[in-house]
Amino acid sequence: MPEGELEVWSVIVAAGSGERLDADRPKAFVRLGNRTLVAASLEAFEEHPGVSGVVCVVPEGWEDRLSAVVDDLAAGKVAAAVAGGSSRAESVRRGLELVPEGVAFVLVHDAARPLVTTAVIDAVLIGLAEGADGVVPSLAVTDTVKRVGGDGTVVETLHRADLRAAQTPQGFPAGVLRRAFATAGADAAVATDCASLVERAGGRVICVAGDPQNIKVTTRADLHRAAELLADRAD
Ligand code: CTP
Ligand code: MG
């Protein structure tokens, strides 16, 4: 990294169990082509010249398996692997603790998005360079989205043109993200992304272009779709 440039680290959260995928191991360690999901995600940050360090958050007891993945990729940027918590937010919090003081920006990425590209990481870094408190790669929504009450009664139909579907990596100035977690406290447990915590703390979060191929592997069907997309890329 050139002297004087602001350092960027990535926190890859891979500590979920993958209940909806229902595999015989944690989702991040399920194979996609010749890699695991976490390896594919890790590789994207390892190869990006703007990122200088990576922290990986894995299920308790899977730290050694992550070390094997790191050795296999010769991923020299991975500074630490730490066990995650019971919620995504708790896992991010544990990863963030291992990002050194002095690192300017943090990119938080879900291992469940193994098809993340250099272009998406670039778009997030550009948003951060412009001074946002949070940068979210996102897509326009194609479905009409309704908010419903507990019994399924529609409360409201949201204006589709105003909606975006959020992806990762989401980027933040490190101090902004640390403060958002400190402010949220136990409330963070229900958050499904990091940007929502920064929004609640009053930060200015912007959406930039995501990638339709940067899908989140949640179900078996997603895993098949990801494998097809990966095969198309290799052609
Ligand atoms: N995650 C995590 N720690 C948790 C829960 C989730 O690190 N306690 C991570 C997952 O590993 C994943 C990302 O957060 O990379 C997004 O979560 P999700 O797609 O919901 O994965 P899982 O929680 O593993 O899946 P499920 O909800 O189906 O159990
Ligand atoms: Mg989950």
Tab-separated table of C-alpha atoms and ligand atoms in Angstrom:
chain	number	residue	atom	x	y	z
A	1	MET	CA	0.000	0.000	0.000
A	2	PRO	CA	1.446	3.414	-0.945
A	3	GLU	CA	2.455	5.560	2.011
A	4	GLY	CA	-0.197	7.992	3.186
A	5	GLU	CA	-3.049	6.075	1.608
A	6	LEU	CA	-5.954	5.204	3.895
A	7	GLU	CA	-6.015	1.559	4.823
A	8	VAL	CA	-9.027	-0.648	4.014
A	9	TRP	CA	-9.757	-3.953	5.758
A	10	SER	CA	-12.469	-6.462	5.157
A	11	VAL	CA	-14.486	-8.445	7.711
A	12	ILE	CA	-15.965	-11.573	6.159
A	13	VAL	CA	-18.795	-13.031	8.218
A	14	ALA	CA	-19.076	-16.773	7.742
A	15	ALA	CA	-20.326	-17.872	11.163
A	16	GLY	CA	-23.949	-18.674	10.310
A	17	SER	CA	-25.261	-22.230	10.456
A	18	GLY	CA	-27.100	-22.077	7.137
A	19	GLU	CA	-30.378	-23.411	8.465
A	20	ARG	CA	-32.289	-22.677	5.256
A	21	LEU	CA	-29.634	-24.360	3.076
A	22	ASP	CA	-29.846	-27.401	5.328
A	23	ALA	CA	-26.449	-28.879	4.382
A	24	ASP	CA	-24.318	-31.248	6.490
A	25	ARG	CA	-21.987	-28.395	7.523
A	26	PRO	CA	-22.087	-24.630	8.078
A	27	LYS	CA	-23.097	-22.844	4.872
A	28	ALA	CA	-19.779	-21.016	4.395
A	29	PHE	CA	-17.962	-24.363	4.148
A	30	VAL	CA	-20.272	-25.817	1.505
A	31	ARG	CA	-18.612	-26.255	-1.887
A	32	LEU	CA	-19.288	-24.161	-4.949
A	33	GLY	CA	-17.287	-25.449	-7.935
A	34	ASN	CA	-13.781	-26.155	-6.697
A	35	ARG	CA	-13.991	-23.777	-3.704
A	36	THR	CA	-16.063	-23.332	-0.572
A	37	LEU	CA	-18.317	-20.265	-0.302
A	38	VAL	CA	-15.978	-18.664	2.225
A	39	ALA	CA	-12.924	-19.368	0.046
A	40	ALA	CA	-14.566	-17.743	-2.980
A	41	SER	CA	-15.465	-14.648	-0.949
A	42	LEU	CA	-12.034	-14.485	0.609
A	43	GLU	CA	-10.328	-14.729	-2.758
A	44	ALA	CA	-12.134	-11.617	-4.033
A	45	PHE	CA	-10.734	-9.481	-1.198
A	46	GLU	CA	-7.326	-11.167	-1.263
A	47	GLU	CA	-7.015	-10.209	-4.917
A	48	HIS	CA	-8.320	-6.647	-4.600
A	49	PRO	CA	-5.385	-4.207	-4.473
A	50	GLY	CA	-7.343	-1.689	-2.387
A	51	VAL	CA	-7.777	-4.084	0.556
A	52	SER	CA	-4.830	-4.672	2.857
A	53	GLY	CA	-6.182	-6.930	5.604
A	54	VAL	CA	-8.957	-9.454	6.152
A	55	VAL	CA	-10.615	-10.831	9.291
A	56	CYS	CA	-12.728	-13.944	8.911
A	57	VAL	CA	-15.511	-14.811	11.365
A	58	VAL	CA	-16.384	-18.526	11.424
A	59	PRO	CA	-18.553	-20.872	13.484
A	60	GLU	CA	-17.026	-21.924	16.783
A	61	GLY	CA	-14.820	-24.973	16.215
A	62	TRP	CA	-14.237	-24.157	12.525
A	63	GLU	CA	-11.175	-21.936	12.999
A	64	ASP	CA	-8.774	-24.714	11.891
A	65	ARG	CA	-10.834	-25.436	8.797
A	66	LEU	CA	-10.582	-21.753	7.922
A	67	SER	CA	-6.796	-21.905	8.385
A	68	ALA	CA	-6.714	-24.733	5.849
A	69	VAL	CA	-8.724	-22.576	3.405
A	70	VAL	CA	-6.316	-19.686	3.952
A	71	ASP	CA	-3.263	-21.930	3.380
A	72	ASP	CA	-4.835	-23.385	0.273
A	73	LEU	CA	-5.414	-19.925	-1.222
A	74	ALA	CA	-2.088	-18.601	0.105
A	75	ALA	CA	-4.215	-15.710	1.343
A	76	GLY	CA	-1.577	-13.527	2.971
A	77	LYS	CA	-3.983	-10.733	3.888
A	78	VAL	CA	-5.942	-12.817	6.395
A	79	ALA	CA	-4.812	-11.522	9.763
A	80	ALA	CA	-7.188	-13.473	11.970
A	81	ALA	CA	-9.992	-15.991	12.169
A	82	VAL	CA	-12.346	-15.646	15.089
A	83	ALA	CA	-15.445	-17.493	16.265
A	84	GLY	CA	-18.728	-15.687	15.609
A	85	GLY	CA	-21.774	-15.163	17.784
A	86	SER	CA	-25.443	-16.060	17.755
A	87	SER	CA	-26.482	-13.214	15.429
A	88	ARG	CA	-24.901	-11.740	12.328
A	89	ALA	CA	-24.367	-8.472	14.183
A	90	GLU	CA	-22.555	-10.237	17.040
A	91	SER	CA	-20.324	-11.943	14.487
A	92	VAL	CA	-19.524	-8.605	12.822
A	93	ARG	CA	-18.825	-7.073	16.238
A	94	ARG	CA	-16.294	-9.813	17.039
A	95	GLY	CA	-14.604	-9.395	13.682
A	96	LEU	CA	-14.477	-5.636	14.037
A	97	GLU	CA	-12.628	-5.985	17.345
A	98	LEU	CA	-9.736	-7.558	15.433
A	99	VAL	CA	-9.466	-4.760	12.877
A	100	PRO	CA	-6.518	-2.678	14.071
A	101	GLU	CA	-7.016	0.889	15.305
A	102	GLY	CA	-5.828	3.182	12.550
A	103	VAL	CA	-7.509	1.293	9.729
A	104	ALA	CA	-9.623	3.917	7.968
A	105	PHE	CA	-12.339	1.864	6.266
A	106	VAL	CA	-14.005	-1.484	6.819
A	107	LEU	CA	-15.851	-3.545	4.206
A	108	VAL	CA	-18.222	-6.057	5.807
A	109	HIS	CA	-19.006	-8.965	3.516
A	110	ASP	CA	-21.262	-12.015	3.804
A	111	ALA	CA	-19.433	-15.241	2.941
A	112	ALA	CA	-22.833	-16.253	1.545
A	113	ARG	CA	-22.139	-13.947	-1.469
A	114	PRO	CA	-19.288	-15.844	-3.115
A	115	LEU	CA	-19.718	-14.185	-6.540
A	116	VAL	CA	-18.727	-10.690	-5.383
A	117	THR	CA	-16.672	-8.927	-8.052
A	118	THR	CA	-13.846	-6.410	-8.163
A	119	ALA	CA	-16.270	-3.951	-9.777
A	120	VAL	CA	-18.645	-4.076	-6.806
A	121	ILE	CA	-15.781	-3.620	-4.328
A	122	ASP	CA	-14.538	-0.689	-6.459
A	123	ALA	CA	-17.981	0.957	-6.394
A	124	VAL	CA	-18.086	0.747	-2.600
A	125	LEU	CA	-14.580	2.181	-2.258
A	126	ILE	CA	-15.507	5.096	-4.543
A	127	GLY	CA	-18.541	5.849	-2.358
A	128	LEU	CA	-16.321	5.851	0.737
A	129	ALA	CA	-13.785	8.146	-0.921
A	130	GLU	CA	-16.646	10.593	-1.530
A	131	GLY	CA	-17.238	10.809	2.215
A	132	ALA	CA	-20.337	8.697	2.904
A	133	ASP	CA	-20.863	7.179	6.369
A	134	GLY	CA	-21.969	3.960	4.733
A	135	VAL	CA	-21.984	2.556	1.209
A	136	VAL	CA	-24.347	-0.220	0.152
A	137	PRO	CA	-24.152	-2.002	-3.191
A	138	SER	CA	-27.730	-2.538	-4.231
A	139	LEU	CA	-30.171	-3.382	-6.989
A	140	ALA	CA	-33.512	-1.970	-8.038
A	141	VAL	CA	-36.385	-4.149	-6.863
A	142	THR	CA	-38.490	-5.911	-9.489
A	143	ASP	CA	-41.264	-7.280	-7.245
A	144	THR	CA	-43.928	-5.059	-5.745
A	145	VAL	CA	-43.229	-5.052	-1.980
A	146	LYS	CA	-45.970	-4.917	0.652
A	147	ARG	CA	-45.696	-4.373	4.377
A	148	VAL	CA	-48.064	-6.632	6.279
A	149	GLY	CA	-49.334	-7.056	9.811
A	150	GLY	CA	-49.046	-10.242	11.846
A	151	ASP	CA	-52.174	-11.761	10.284
A	152	GLY	CA	-51.025	-11.033	6.733
A	153	THR	CA	-53.231	-7.974	6.283
A	154	VAL	CA	-51.505	-5.437	4.073
A	155	VAL	CA	-50.568	-2.275	5.945
A	156	GLU	CA	-48.937	-0.527	3.029
A	157	THR	CA	-47.671	-1.038	-0.520
A	158	LEU	CA	-44.243	0.527	-0.845
A	159	HIS	CA	-43.388	2.712	-3.841
A	160	ARG	CA	-41.208	0.378	-5.873
A	161	ALA	CA	-39.107	3.034	-7.578
A	162	ASP	CA	-37.843	4.119	-4.143
A	163	LEU	CA	-36.742	0.621	-3.096
A	164	ARG	CA	-33.339	-1.073	-3.333
A	165	ALA	CA	-32.278	-4.595	-2.420
A	166	ALA	CA	-29.077	-4.389	-0.357
A	167	GLN	CA	-26.015	-6.533	-1.010
A	168	THR	CA	-22.573	-6.784	0.542
A	169	PRO	CA	-19.780	-5.761	0.878
A	170	GLN	CA	-21.048	-2.716	2.764
A	171	GLY	CA	-18.351	-0.137	3.453
A	172	PHE	CA	-17.934	2.260	6.376
A	173	PRO	CA	-15.350	4.515	7.953
A	174	ALA	CA	-14.156	2.218	10.766
A	175	GLY	CA	-14.981	4.699	13.532
A	176	VAL	CA	-18.521	5.207	12.218
A	177	LEU	CA	-19.199	1.474	12.242
A	178	ARG	CA	-17.667	0.969	15.696
A	179	ARG	CA	-19.798	3.806	17.110
A	180	ALA	CA	-22.956	2.477	15.440
A	181	PHE	CA	-22.446	-0.897	17.120
A	182	ALA	CA	-21.750	0.747	20.467
A	183	THR	CA	-24.918	2.862	20.174
A	184	ALA	CA	-27.119	-0.051	19.058
A	185	GLY	CA	-26.063	-2.339	21.920
A	186	ALA	CA	-28.320	-5.398	22.192
A	187	ASP	CA	-30.718	-3.930	19.558
A	188	ALA	CA	-28.142	-4.859	16.907
A	189	ALA	CA	-29.176	-8.526	17.210
A	190	VAL	CA	-32.214	-8.026	14.971
A	191	ALA	CA	-30.356	-6.099	12.260
A	192	THR	CA	-29.930	-7.988	8.987
A	193	ASP	CA	-27.231	-5.655	7.724
A	194	CYS	CA	-24.665	-3.213	9.102
A	195	ALA	CA	-25.872	-0.162	7.208
A	196	SER	CA	-29.160	-0.154	9.125
A	197	LEU	CA	-27.212	0.387	12.362
A	198	VAL	CA	-25.331	3.312	10.854
A	199	GLU	CA	-28.618	4.750	9.512
A	200	ARG	CA	-30.177	4.519	12.962
A	201	ALA	CA	-27.182	6.287	14.467
A	202	GLY	CA	-27.834	9.184	12.057
A	203	GLY	CA	-25.190	8.406	9.445
A	204	ARG	CA	-25.517	9.251	5.749
A	205	VAL	CA	-25.656	5.941	3.899
A	206	ILE	CA	-25.639	5.818	0.117
A	207	CYS	CA	-26.552	3.088	-2.356
A	208	VAL	CA	-24.231	2.355	-5.275
A	209	ALA	CA	-24.585	-0.146	-8.090
A	210	GLY	CA	-24.509	-3.758	-6.997
A	211	ASP	CA	-24.308	-6.704	-9.360
A	212	PRO	CA	-27.260	-8.987	-10.219
A	213	GLN	CA	-24.804	-11.901	-10.104
A	214	ASN	CA	-23.704	-11.043	-6.556
A	215	ILE	CA	-26.467	-13.266	-5.192
A	216	LYS	CA	-26.786	-14.449	-1.599
A	217	VAL	CA	-26.769	-18.200	-1.260
A	218	THR	CA	-29.653	-18.948	1.079
A	219	THR	CA	-31.395	-22.042	-0.309
A	220	ARG	CA	-30.432	-25.086	-2.429
A	221	ALA	CA	-31.850	-23.300	-5.479
A	222	ASP	CA	-29.494	-20.360	-4.832
A	223	LEU	CA	-26.526	-22.730	-4.622
A	224	HIS	CA	-27.419	-24.220	-8.001
A	225	ARG	CA	-27.864	-20.753	-9.500
A	226	ALA	CA	-24.469	-19.659	-8.094
A	227	ALA	CA	-22.824	-22.752	-9.607
A	228	GLU	CA	-24.346	-21.918	-13.007
A	229	LEU	CA	-23.161	-18.305	-12.814
A	230	LEU	CA	-19.677	-19.446	-11.831
A	231	ALA	CA	-19.551	-21.922	-14.720
A	232	ASP	CA	-20.616	-19.142	-17.137
A	233	ARG	CA	-17.802	-16.943	-15.854
A	234	ALA	CA	-15.243	-19.679	-16.405
A	235	ASP	CA	-16.275	-20.034	-20.093
B	1	CTP	N1	-23.653	-14.925	9.863
B	1	CTP	C1	-22.698	-14.923	10.872
B	1	CTP	N2	-23.070	-15.183	12.163
B	1	CTP	C2	-24.337	-15.459	12.462
B	1	CTP	C3	-25.334	-15.460	11.458
B	1	CTP	C4	-24.957	-15.180	10.149
B	1	CTP	O1	-21.523	-14.696	10.591
B	1	CTP	N3	-24.656	-15.743	13.724
B	1	CTP	C5	-23.243	-14.699	8.475
B	1	CTP	C6	-23.493	-15.901	7.581
B	1	CTP	O2	-22.411	-16.832	7.690
B	1	CTP	C7	-23.647	-15.295	6.212
B	1	CTP	C8	-24.158	-13.877	6.506
B	1	CTP	O3	-23.998	-13.657	7.911
B	1	CTP	O4	-22.425	-15.221	5.500
B	1	CTP	C9	-25.619	-13.698	6.107
B	1	CTP	O5	-26.452	-14.565	6.876
B	1	CTP	P1	-27.412	-15.667	6.275
B	1	CTP	O6	-27.367	-15.652	4.790
B	1	CTP	O7	-28.703	-15.556	6.986
B	1	CTP	O8	-26.654	-17.046	6.700
B	1	CTP	P2	-27.051	-18.058	7.829
B	1	CTP	O9	-27.487	-17.322	9.051
B	1	CTP	O10	-25.915	-19.009	7.956
B	1	CTP	O11	-28.283	-18.832	7.153
B	1	CTP	P3	-29.713	-19.148	7.834
B	1	CTP	O12	-30.292	-17.813	8.221
B	1	CTP	O13	-30.464	-19.860	6.758
B	1	CTP	O14	-29.408	-20.018	9.025
B	2	MG	MG	-29.265	-16.090	8.982
